[in-house]
mmCIF file of C-alpha atoms in Angstrom:
data_model
loop_
_atom_site.group_PDB
_atom_site.id
_atom_site.type_symbol
_atom_site.label_atom_id
_atom_site.label_comp_id
_atom_site.label_asym_id
_atom_site.label_seq_id
_atom_site.Cartn_x
_atom_site.Cartn_y
_atom_site.Cartn_z
ATOM 1 C CA MET A 1 0.000 0.000 0.000
ATOM 2 C CA ASP A 2 1.218 3.508 -0.719
ATOM 3 C CA ASN A 3 1.242 6.195 1.934
ATOM 4 C CA GLN A 4 -2.031 7.715 0.866
ATOM 5 C CA THR A 5 -3.805 4.364 1.100
ATOM 6 C CA THR A 6 -2.245 3.678 4.474
ATOM 7 C CA THR A 7 -3.533 7.011 5.732
ATOM 8 C CA GLU A 8 -7.031 6.324 4.465
ATOM 9 C CA THR A 9 -7.022 2.880 6.055
ATOM 10 C CA ASN A 10 -5.936 4.411 9.340
ATOM 11 C CA ILE A 11 -8.763 6.941 9.094
ATOM 12 C CA THR A 12 -11.385 4.220 8.673
ATOM 13 C CA GLN A 13 -9.911 2.313 11.589
ATOM 14 C CA ILE A 14 -10.000 5.413 13.789
ATOM 15 C CA ILE A 15 -13.608 6.146 12.823
ATOM 16 C CA ILE A 16 -14.813 2.572 13.388
ATOM 17 C CA GLY A 17 -12.936 2.530 16.687
ATOM 18 C CA GLN A 18 -14.785 5.670 17.764
ATOM 19 C CA ALA A 19 -18.155 4.144 16.879
ATOM 20 C CA ILE A 20 -17.281 1.071 18.961
ATOM 21 C CA SER A 21 -16.166 3.330 21.831
ATOM 22 C CA ALA A 22 -19.473 5.198 21.689
ATOM 23 C CA TRP A 23 -21.337 1.869 21.898
ATOM 24 C CA ASP A 24 -19.141 0.799 24.769
ATOM 25 C CA ALA A 25 -19.718 4.059 26.634
ATOM 26 C CA GLN A 26 -23.486 3.574 26.602
ATOM 27 C CA ASN A 27 -23.134 -0.010 27.839
ATOM 28 C CA LYS A 28 -20.862 1.223 30.631
ATOM 29 C CA ALA A 29 -23.483 3.803 31.627
ATOM 30 C CA VAL A 30 -25.961 0.942 32.089
ATOM 31 C CA SER A 31 -23.447 -1.106 34.079
ATOM 32 C CA LYS A 32 -22.652 1.910 36.256
ATOM 33 C CA PHE A 33 -26.335 2.408 37.028
ATOM 34 C CA PHE A 34 -26.535 -1.126 38.418
ATOM 35 C CA GLU A 35 -23.441 -0.794 40.571
ATOM 36 C CA GLY A 36 -24.459 -0.693 44.204
ATOM 37 C CA GLU A 37 -27.973 -0.367 45.525
ATOM 38 C CA ASN A 38 -29.845 -0.217 42.200
ATOM 39 C CA LEU A 39 -29.202 -3.920 41.673
ATOM 40 C CA ASP A 40 -31.748 -4.606 44.430
ATOM 41 C CA ARG A 41 -34.330 -2.282 42.877
ATOM 42 C CA ILE A 42 -35.148 -4.200 39.689
ATOM 43 C CA ASN A 43 -38.817 -4.515 40.605
ATOM 44 C CA GLU A 44 -39.180 -0.748 41.095
ATOM 45 C CA VAL A 45 -40.593 1.244 38.193
ATOM 46 C CA ILE A 46 -38.623 4.091 36.579
ATOM 47 C CA ALA A 47 -41.690 6.358 36.943
ATOM 48 C CA PRO A 48 -45.290 5.773 38.011
ATOM 49 C CA GLY A 49 -47.021 3.410 35.591
ATOM 50 C CA LYS A 50 -43.864 2.865 33.552
ATOM 51 C CA ASN A 51 -41.509 -0.093 33.098
ATOM 52 C CA ARG A 52 -39.593 -1.721 35.916
ATOM 53 C CA ILE A 53 -35.853 -1.097 36.150
ATOM 54 C CA GLY A 54 -35.267 -4.838 35.717
ATOM 55 C CA TYR A 55 -37.414 -4.968 32.603
ATOM 56 C CA ILE A 56 -35.260 -2.315 30.979
ATOM 57 C CA LEU A 57 -32.065 -4.219 31.833
ATOM 58 C CA GLY A 58 -33.585 -7.463 30.524
ATOM 59 C CA HIS A 59 -34.659 -5.678 27.355
ATOM 60 C CA LEU A 60 -31.161 -4.297 26.789
ATOM 61 C CA ILE A 61 -29.620 -7.759 27.326
ATOM 62 C CA ALA A 62 -32.020 -9.252 24.768
ATOM 63 C CA VAL A 63 -31.318 -6.514 22.217
ATOM 64 C CA ASN A 64 -27.531 -6.787 22.575
ATOM 65 C CA ASP A 65 -27.678 -10.600 22.555
ATOM 66 C CA ALA A 66 -29.625 -10.473 19.299
ATOM 67 C CA MET A 67 -26.754 -8.493 17.752
ATOM 68 C CA LEU A 68 -24.716 -11.731 17.639
ATOM 69 C CA PRO A 69 -26.811 -13.441 14.911
ATOM 70 C CA ILE A 70 -27.652 -10.136 13.196
ATOM 71 C CA LEU A 71 -23.940 -9.398 12.772
ATOM 72 C CA GLY A 72 -23.164 -13.000 11.784
ATOM 73 C CA LEU A 73 -21.206 -13.625 14.986
ATOM 74 C CA GLY A 74 -23.005 -16.765 16.135
ATOM 75 C CA GLU A 75 -26.130 -17.714 18.028
ATOM 76 C CA LYS A 76 -27.733 -15.805 20.897
ATOM 77 C CA ILE A 77 -26.404 -16.727 24.333
ATOM 78 C CA TYR A 78 -29.798 -16.231 26.049
ATOM 79 C CA PRO A 79 -32.561 -16.816 23.461
ATOM 80 C CA GLU A 80 -35.134 -17.007 26.287
ATOM 81 C CA MET A 81 -34.478 -13.313 26.979
ATOM 82 C CA LEU A 82 -36.356 -12.501 23.743
ATOM 83 C CA GLU A 83 -39.422 -12.273 25.975
ATOM 84 C CA PHE A 84 -38.090 -8.865 27.017
ATOM 85 C CA ILE A 85 -38.493 -7.691 23.420
ATOM 86 C CA ARG A 86 -41.644 -9.543 22.441
ATOM 87 C CA LYS A 87 -43.669 -8.849 25.561
ATOM 88 C CA PRO A 88 -44.342 -5.631 27.465
ATOM 89 C CA ASP A 89 -43.311 -5.474 31.111
ATOM 90 C CA LYS A 90 -46.805 -6.133 32.437
ATOM 91 C CA GLU A 91 -46.917 -9.534 30.701
ATOM 92 C CA LEU A 92 -43.676 -10.723 32.270
ATOM 93 C CA GLU A 93 -44.110 -12.256 35.685
ATOM 94 C CA ASN A 94 -40.726 -13.647 36.586
ATOM 95 C CA ILE A 95 -37.694 -11.474 36.091
ATOM 96 C CA PRO A 96 -34.298 -12.978 36.990
ATOM 97 C CA SER A 97 -32.530 -11.428 39.979
ATOM 98 C CA GLY A 98 -30.510 -8.254 39.522
ATOM 99 C CA ALA A 99 -27.274 -10.177 39.997
ATOM 100 C CA ASP A 100 -28.305 -12.725 37.336
ATOM 101 C CA LEU A 101 -29.294 -9.996 34.907
ATOM 102 C CA LEU A 102 -26.053 -8.094 35.405
ATOM 103 C CA GLN A 103 -24.013 -11.267 34.871
ATOM 104 C CA ARG A 104 -25.850 -11.880 31.572
ATOM 105 C CA TRP A 105 -25.381 -8.254 30.540
ATOM 106 C CA ASP A 106 -21.634 -8.462 31.124
ATOM 107 C CA GLU A 107 -21.359 -11.834 29.373
ATOM 108 C CA VAL A 108 -23.251 -10.725 26.247
ATOM 109 C CA ASN A 109 -21.263 -7.513 25.942
ATOM 110 C CA ALA A 110 -17.945 -9.301 26.479
ATOM 111 C CA ARG A 111 -18.814 -11.741 23.666
ATOM 112 C CA LEU A 112 -19.685 -8.830 21.370
ATOM 113 C CA SER A 113 -16.544 -6.880 22.278
ATOM 114 C CA ASP A 114 -14.311 -9.899 21.630
ATOM 115 C CA ASN A 115 -15.804 -10.176 18.156
ATOM 116 C CA PHE A 116 -15.641 -6.448 17.462
ATOM 117 C CA ASN A 117 -11.935 -6.456 18.252
ATOM 118 C CA GLN A 118 -11.377 -8.906 15.403
ATOM 119 C CA MET A 119 -13.506 -7.139 12.793
ATOM 120 C CA THR A 120 -11.907 -5.040 10.049
ATOM 121 C CA PRO A 121 -13.428 -1.803 8.718
ATOM 122 C CA ALA A 122 -14.463 -3.756 5.607
ATOM 123 C CA ASP A 123 -16.334 -6.266 7.803
ATOM 124 C CA TRP A 124 -18.413 -3.434 9.249
ATOM 125 C CA LEU A 125 -19.437 -2.355 5.757
ATOM 126 C CA GLU A 126 -20.856 -5.806 4.938
ATOM 127 C CA ARG A 127 -24.578 -6.433 4.954
ATOM 128 C CA HIS A 128 -26.096 -7.705 8.173
ATOM 129 C CA THR A 129 -28.157 -10.905 8.212
ATOM 130 C CA ARG A 130 -31.533 -9.162 8.395
ATOM 131 C CA VAL A 131 -31.192 -7.652 4.920
ATOM 132 C CA SER A 132 -31.219 -9.666 1.687
ATOM 133 C CA GLU A 133 -28.419 -9.441 -0.881
ATOM 134 C CA GLU A 134 -30.910 -7.918 -3.277
ATOM 135 C CA ASP A 135 -32.013 -5.176 -0.891
ATOM 136 C CA PHE A 136 -28.457 -4.533 0.238
ATOM 137 C CA ALA A 137 -27.421 -3.824 -3.360
ATOM 138 C CA LYS A 138 -30.001 -1.029 -3.378
ATOM 139 C CA GLU A 139 -29.419 0.145 0.220
ATOM 140 C CA PRO A 140 -25.708 -0.274 1.021
ATOM 141 C CA HIS A 141 -26.064 1.664 4.281
ATOM 142 C CA ARG A 142 -27.861 -1.358 5.748
ATOM 143 C CA ASN A 143 -24.528 -2.728 6.898
ATOM 144 C CA LYS A 144 -23.206 -4.004 10.221
ATOM 145 C CA LEU A 145 -22.039 -0.543 11.255
ATOM 146 C CA ASN A 146 -25.610 0.656 10.966
ATOM 147 C CA ILE A 147 -26.666 -1.962 13.532
ATOM 148 C CA LEU A 148 -23.913 -0.744 15.864
ATOM 149 C CA LEU A 149 -24.922 2.926 15.541
ATOM 150 C CA ASN A 150 -28.612 2.105 15.899
ATOM 151 C CA ARG A 151 -28.100 -0.035 19.000
ATOM 152 C CA THR A 152 -25.877 2.636 20.561
ATOM 153 C CA GLY A 153 -28.761 5.099 20.271
ATOM 154 C CA HIS A 154 -31.211 2.514 21.591
ATOM 155 C CA THR A 155 -29.129 1.934 24.711
ATOM 156 C CA ALA A 156 -28.724 5.694 25.274
ATOM 157 C CA TYR A 157 -32.530 6.050 25.021
ATOM 158 C CA HIS A 158 -32.986 3.623 27.915
ATOM 159 C CA VAL A 159 -30.071 5.073 29.922
ATOM 160 C CA GLY A 160 -32.010 8.340 29.894
ATOM 161 C CA GLN A 161 -34.994 6.506 31.347
ATOM 162 C CA LEU A 162 -32.947 4.721 34.012
ATOM 163 C CA ALA A 163 -31.548 8.095 35.081
ATOM 164 C CA LEU A 164 -35.067 9.152 36.092
ATOM 165 C CA ALA A 165 -35.264 6.254 38.553
ATOM 166 C CA LYS A 166 -32.217 7.361 40.459
ATOM 167 C CA PRO A 167 -32.925 8.373 44.038
ATOM 168 C CA ALA A 168 -33.024 12.133 44.544
ATOM 169 C CA GLY A 169 -29.581 13.553 45.226
ATOM 170 C CA ASN A 170 -27.859 10.535 43.700
ATOM 171 C CA LYS A 171 -26.872 12.081 40.373
ATOM 172 C CA MET B 1 -5.639 8.303 -6.764
ATOM 173 C CA ASP B 2 -5.420 4.605 -7.543
ATOM 174 C CA ASN B 3 -8.405 2.289 -7.221
ATOM 175 C CA GLN B 4 -7.507 1.084 -3.762
ATOM 176 C CA THR B 5 -7.299 4.643 -2.447
ATOM 177 C CA THR B 6 -10.564 5.542 -4.106
ATOM 178 C CA THR B 7 -12.235 2.583 -2.412
ATOM 179 C CA GLU B 8 -10.872 3.541 0.982
ATOM 180 C CA THR B 9 -11.995 7.129 0.525
ATOM 181 C CA ASN B 10 -15.457 5.894 -0.389
ATOM 182 C CA ILE B 11 -15.520 3.758 2.755
ATOM 183 C CA THR B 12 -14.711 6.703 5.001
ATOM 184 C CA GLN B 13 -17.381 8.764 3.264
ATOM 185 C CA ILE B 14 -19.958 6.011 3.745
ATOM 186 C CA ILE B 15 -19.057 5.635 7.420
ATOM 187 C CA ILE B 16 -19.139 9.366 8.142
ATOM 188 C CA GLY B 17 -22.433 9.589 6.271
ATOM 189 C CA GLN B 18 -23.875 6.890 8.497
ATOM 190 C CA ALA B 19 -22.766 8.716 11.650
ATOM 191 C CA ILE B 20 -24.442 11.894 10.363
ATOM 192 C CA SER B 21 -27.603 9.904 9.540
ATOM 193 C CA ALA B 22 -27.659 8.479 13.071
ATOM 194 C CA TRP B 23 -27.421 12.025 14.471
ATOM 195 C CA ASP B 24 -30.153 13.150 12.136
ATOM 196 C CA ALA B 25 -32.430 10.265 13.114
ATOM 197 C CA GLN B 26 -32.290 11.255 16.787
ATOM 198 C CA ASN B 27 -33.062 14.875 15.946
ATOM 199 C CA LYS B 28 -36.003 13.730 13.841
ATOM 200 C CA ALA B 29 -37.305 11.668 16.770
ATOM 201 C CA VAL B 30 -37.358 14.872 18.848
ATOM 202 C CA SER B 31 -39.095 16.809 16.069
ATOM 203 C CA LYS B 32 -41.642 14.022 15.662
ATOM 204 C CA PHE B 33 -42.447 14.118 19.374
ATOM 205 C CA PHE B 34 -43.359 17.795 19.096
ATOM 206 C CA GLU B 35 -45.565 17.352 16.057
ATOM 207 C CA GLY B 36 -49.159 17.837 17.041
ATOM 208 C CA GLU B 37 -50.482 18.155 20.561
ATOM 209 C CA ASN B 38 -47.202 17.816 22.466
ATOM 210 C CA LEU B 39 -46.202 21.304 21.359
ATOM 211 C CA ASP B 40 -48.823 22.668 23.771
ATOM 212 C CA ARG B 41 -47.564 20.523 26.650
ATOM 213 C CA ILE B 42 -44.150 22.097 27.243
ATOM 214 C CA ASN B 43 -44.993 23.010 30.832
ATOM 215 C CA GLU B 44 -45.950 19.430 31.680
ATOM 216 C CA VAL B 45 -43.313 17.275 33.354
ATOM 217 C CA ILE B 46 -42.112 14.005 31.786
ATOM 218 C CA ALA B 47 -42.724 12.221 35.122
ATOM 219 C CA PRO B 48 -43.682 13.403 38.623
ATOM 220 C CA GLY B 49 -40.954 15.649 40.049
ATOM 221 C CA LYS B 50 -38.891 15.493 36.842
ATOM 222 C CA ASN B 51 -38.079 18.033 34.119
ATOM 223 C CA ARG B 52 -40.681 19.748 32.007
ATOM 224 C CA ILE B 53 -41.038 18.682 28.373
ATOM 225 C CA GLY B 54 -40.121 22.220 27.303
ATOM 226 C CA TYR B 55 -36.994 22.231 29.447
ATOM 227 C CA ILE B 56 -35.754 19.126 27.657
ATOM 228 C CA LEU B 57 -36.381 20.696 24.250
ATOM 229 C CA GLY B 58 -34.650 23.914 25.338
ATOM 230 C CA HIS B 59 -31.730 21.871 26.665
ATOM 231 C CA LEU B 60 -31.393 19.998 23.366
ATOM 232 C CA ILE B 61 -31.486 23.269 21.388
ATOM 233 C CA ALA B 62 -28.737 24.709 23.592
ATOM 234 C CA VAL B 63 -26.555 21.602 23.273
ATOM 235 C CA ASN B 64 -26.916 21.425 19.483
ATOM 236 C CA ASP B 65 -26.414 25.178 19.134
ATOM 237 C CA ALA B 66 -23.170 24.893 21.106
ATOM 238 C CA MET B 67 -21.917 22.374 18.532
ATOM 239 C CA LEU B 68 -21.420 25.273 16.086
ATOM 240 C CA PRO B 69 -18.468 26.860 17.964
ATOM 241 C CA ILE B 70 -17.184 23.502 19.242
ATOM 242 C CA LEU B 71 -16.893 22.242 15.661
ATOM 243 C CA GLY B 72 -15.461 25.548 14.430
ATOM 244 C CA LEU B 73 -18.563 26.329 12.386
ATOM 245 C CA GLY B 74 -19.293 29.790 13.752
ATOM 246 C CA GLU B 75 -21.011 31.373 16.722
ATOM 247 C CA LYS B 76 -24.081 30.093 18.524
ATOM 248 C CA ILE B 77 -27.389 31.275 17.049
ATOM 249 C CA TYR B 78 -29.107 31.449 20.469
ATOM 250 C CA PRO B 79 -26.456 32.038 23.154
ATOM 251 C CA GLU B 80 -29.198 32.925 25.658
ATOM 252 C CA MET B 81 -30.368 29.311 25.493
ATOM 253 C CA LEU B 82 -27.250 28.341 27.479
ATOM 254 C CA GLU B 83 -29.454 28.793 30.536
ATOM 255 C CA PHE B 84 -30.949 25.418 29.650
ATOM 256 C CA ILE B 85 -27.547 23.844 30.223
ATOM 257 C CA ARG B 86 -26.292 25.954 33.108
ATOM 258 C CA LYS B 87 -29.457 25.941 35.194
ATOM 259 C CA PRO B 88 -31.761 23.122 36.271
ATOM 260 C CA ASP B 89 -35.415 23.298 35.229
ATOM 261 C CA LYS B 90 -36.590 24.590 38.610
ATOM 262 C CA GLU B 91 -34.418 27.708 38.293
ATOM 263 C CA LEU B 92 -35.860 28.654 34.912
ATOM 264 C CA GLU B 93 -39.049 30.661 35.114
ATOM 265 C CA ASN B 94 -39.789 31.686 31.569
ATOM 266 C CA ILE B 95 -39.605 29.114 28.839
ATOM 267 C CA PRO B 96 -40.335 30.273 25.275
ATOM 268 C CA SER B 97 -43.516 28.914 23.694
ATOM 269 C CA GLY B 98 -43.499 25.476 22.123
ATOM 270 C CA ALA B 99 -43.745 26.989 18.646
ATOM 271 C CA ASP B 100 -40.778 29.280 19.354
ATOM 272 C CA LEU B 101 -38.712 26.414 20.710
ATOM 273 C CA LEU B 102 -39.482 24.183 17.748
ATOM 274 C CA GLN B 103 -38.553 26.963 15.314
ATOM 275 C CA ARG B 104 -35.194 27.386 17.078
ATOM 276 C CA TRP B 105 -34.649 23.615 17.103
ATOM 277 C CA ASP B 106 -35.230 23.402 13.353
ATOM 278 C CA GLU B 107 -33.053 26.451 12.657
ATOM 279 C CA VAL B 108 -30.079 25.216 14.695
ATOM 280 C CA ASN B 109 -30.221 21.746 13.135
ATOM 281 C CA ALA B 110 -30.546 23.149 9.617
ATOM 282 C CA ARG B 111 -27.435 25.288 10.187
ATOM 283 C CA LEU B 112 -25.524 22.253 11.440
ATOM 284 C CA SER B 113 -26.702 20.040 8.560
ATOM 285 C CA ASP B 114 -25.701 22.638 5.982
ATOM 286 C CA ASN B 115 -22.208 22.649 7.444
ATOM 287 C CA PHE B 116 -21.999 18.866 7.795
ATOM 288 C CA ASN B 117 -22.819 18.497 4.090
ATOM 289 C CA GLN B 118 -19.681 20.473 3.254
ATOM 290 C CA MET B 119 -17.286 18.672 5.605
ATOM 291 C CA THR B 120 -14.864 16.034 4.304
ATOM 292 C CA PRO B 121 -13.951 12.887 6.261
ATOM 293 C CA ALA B 122 -10.614 14.542 7.068
ATOM 294 C CA ASP B 123 -12.442 17.536 8.560
ATOM 295 C CA TRP B 124 -14.219 15.204 10.993
ATOM 296 C CA LEU B 125 -10.902 13.835 12.175
ATOM 297 C CA GLU B 126 -9.637 17.309 13.128
ATOM 298 C CA ARG B 127 -9.548 18.414 16.744
ATOM 299 C CA HIS B 128 -12.543 20.264 18.055
ATOM 300 C CA THR B 129 -12.143 23.677 19.671
ATOM 301 C CA ARG B 130 -12.517 22.436 23.249
ATOM 302 C CA VAL B 131 -9.281 20.479 23.170
ATOM 303 C CA SER B 132 -5.806 22.045 22.941
ATOM 304 C CA GLU B 133 -3.340 21.103 20.199
ATOM 305 C CA GLU B 134 -1.118 19.632 22.885
ATOM 306 C CA ASP B 135 -3.825 17.393 24.333
ATOM 307 C CA PHE B 136 -5.063 16.432 20.877
ATOM 308 C CA ALA B 137 -1.596 15.149 19.979
ATOM 309 C CA LYS B 138 -1.906 12.737 22.901
ATOM 310 C CA GLU B 139 -5.625 11.964 22.450
ATOM 311 C CA PRO B 140 -6.411 11.990 18.706
ATOM 312 C CA HIS B 141 -9.888 10.541 19.279
ATOM 313 C CA ARG B 142 -10.941 13.940 20.662
ATOM 314 C CA ASN B 143 -11.937 14.993 17.164
ATOM 315 C CA LYS B 144 -15.073 16.505 15.660
ATOM 316 C CA LEU B 145 -16.561 13.102 14.936
ATOM 317 C CA ASN B 146 -16.403 12.351 18.653
ATOM 318 C CA ILE B 147 -18.596 15.381 19.328
ATOM 319 C CA LEU B 148 -21.088 14.141 16.732
ATOM 320 C CA LEU B 149 -21.225 10.630 18.217
ATOM 321 C CA ASN B 150 -21.452 11.955 21.766
ATOM 322 C CA ARG B 151 -24.242 14.394 20.959
ATOM 323 C CA THR B 152 -26.161 11.689 19.085
ATOM 324 C CA GLY B 153 -26.160 9.617 22.273
ATOM 325 C CA HIS B 154 -27.108 12.632 24.347
ATOM 326 C CA THR B 155 -30.149 13.340 22.181
ATOM 327 C CA ALA B 156 -31.194 9.657 22.276
ATOM 328 C CA TYR B 157 -30.967 9.777 26.080
ATOM 329 C CA HIS B 158 -33.512 12.598 26.205
ATOM 330 C CA VAL B 159 -35.717 11.070 23.481
ATOM 331 C CA GLY B 160 -36.092 8.103 25.831
ATOM 332 C CA GLN B 161 -37.263 10.481 28.544
ATOM 333 C CA LEU B 162 -39.696 12.324 26.260
ATOM 334 C CA ALA B 163 -41.207 8.960 25.313
ATOM 335 C CA LEU B 164 -42.309 8.524 28.934
ATOM 336 C CA ALA B 165 -44.366 11.706 28.722
ATOM 337 C CA LYS B 166 -46.436 10.484 25.825
ATOM 338 C CA PRO B 167 -50.106 10.087 26.645
ATOM 339 C CA ALA B 168 -51.115 6.471 27.259
ATOM 340 C CA GLY B 169 -52.073 4.727 24.022
ATOM 341 C CA ASN B 170 -50.181 7.247 21.896
ATOM 342 C CA LYS B 171 -47.106 5.128 21.052
#
């Protein structure tokens, strides 16, 4: 590769790395919320009449876990967690304990991170498994990076909701 | 440029374009929330004891407006809106009307979009104005793209909160 190409390749690596860091930062915000006393509050709602804290964590686990097959990185680790996507909170009776949920959260994210560390910029530009080859030819932005950016925003959305559940004075 | 370089340049353009689209999608989610009846509800809180809907919109305007100087794109359009960053909701007495806020929101985002459309991938990798040249040499990820990714997450965070304020049955 000539110098120009090397520079361009470095630029794509830097940019992809920043997108992964942004994803990671949102996941860390969730993990930080559940450090300490909030882990015992999973059956409390984030606001009157709204979802339970534990439902939101379960939902985020299910969404991140589903990234594995969508990105072609293998099967889901916890397929039974799909209930947290398919059903609203009020239809779910048994939620695992906070400690169990947090362990699953960490495990799913570690699996994703391990895979992300091995992916090249070109890998991120490939189509994800939810779009057909035919559609991808017409809509090349429906690549793996798009899943990453979309899920980063999705996690941030729920981090904003979890923040409302924090006890007063515990910013 | 040879073919390889052209391909790499295209990749960086695609990736940057996707990051801008992700930013845009979050802004559109805010705009969509304020279509219709919610524009008259700016003095309602998102949940008991929490921020008013209008405070959140004002806060988002102020944060996006501040991106102009941070990214070296000119001065803020509404510097007086900084109050929505510096002060909590309870210290702000007068909030502009919903229509006024939405007009400012659209104006600030249009100014940003116009500028983004003219920026090259290399521009996004430059340091932003809040980091010194010395620090940037040590931390090259503190570039303009990082501001874009960070602000996208910030907007998503508040979109999640606005969603809680939606009237029941109005998904």
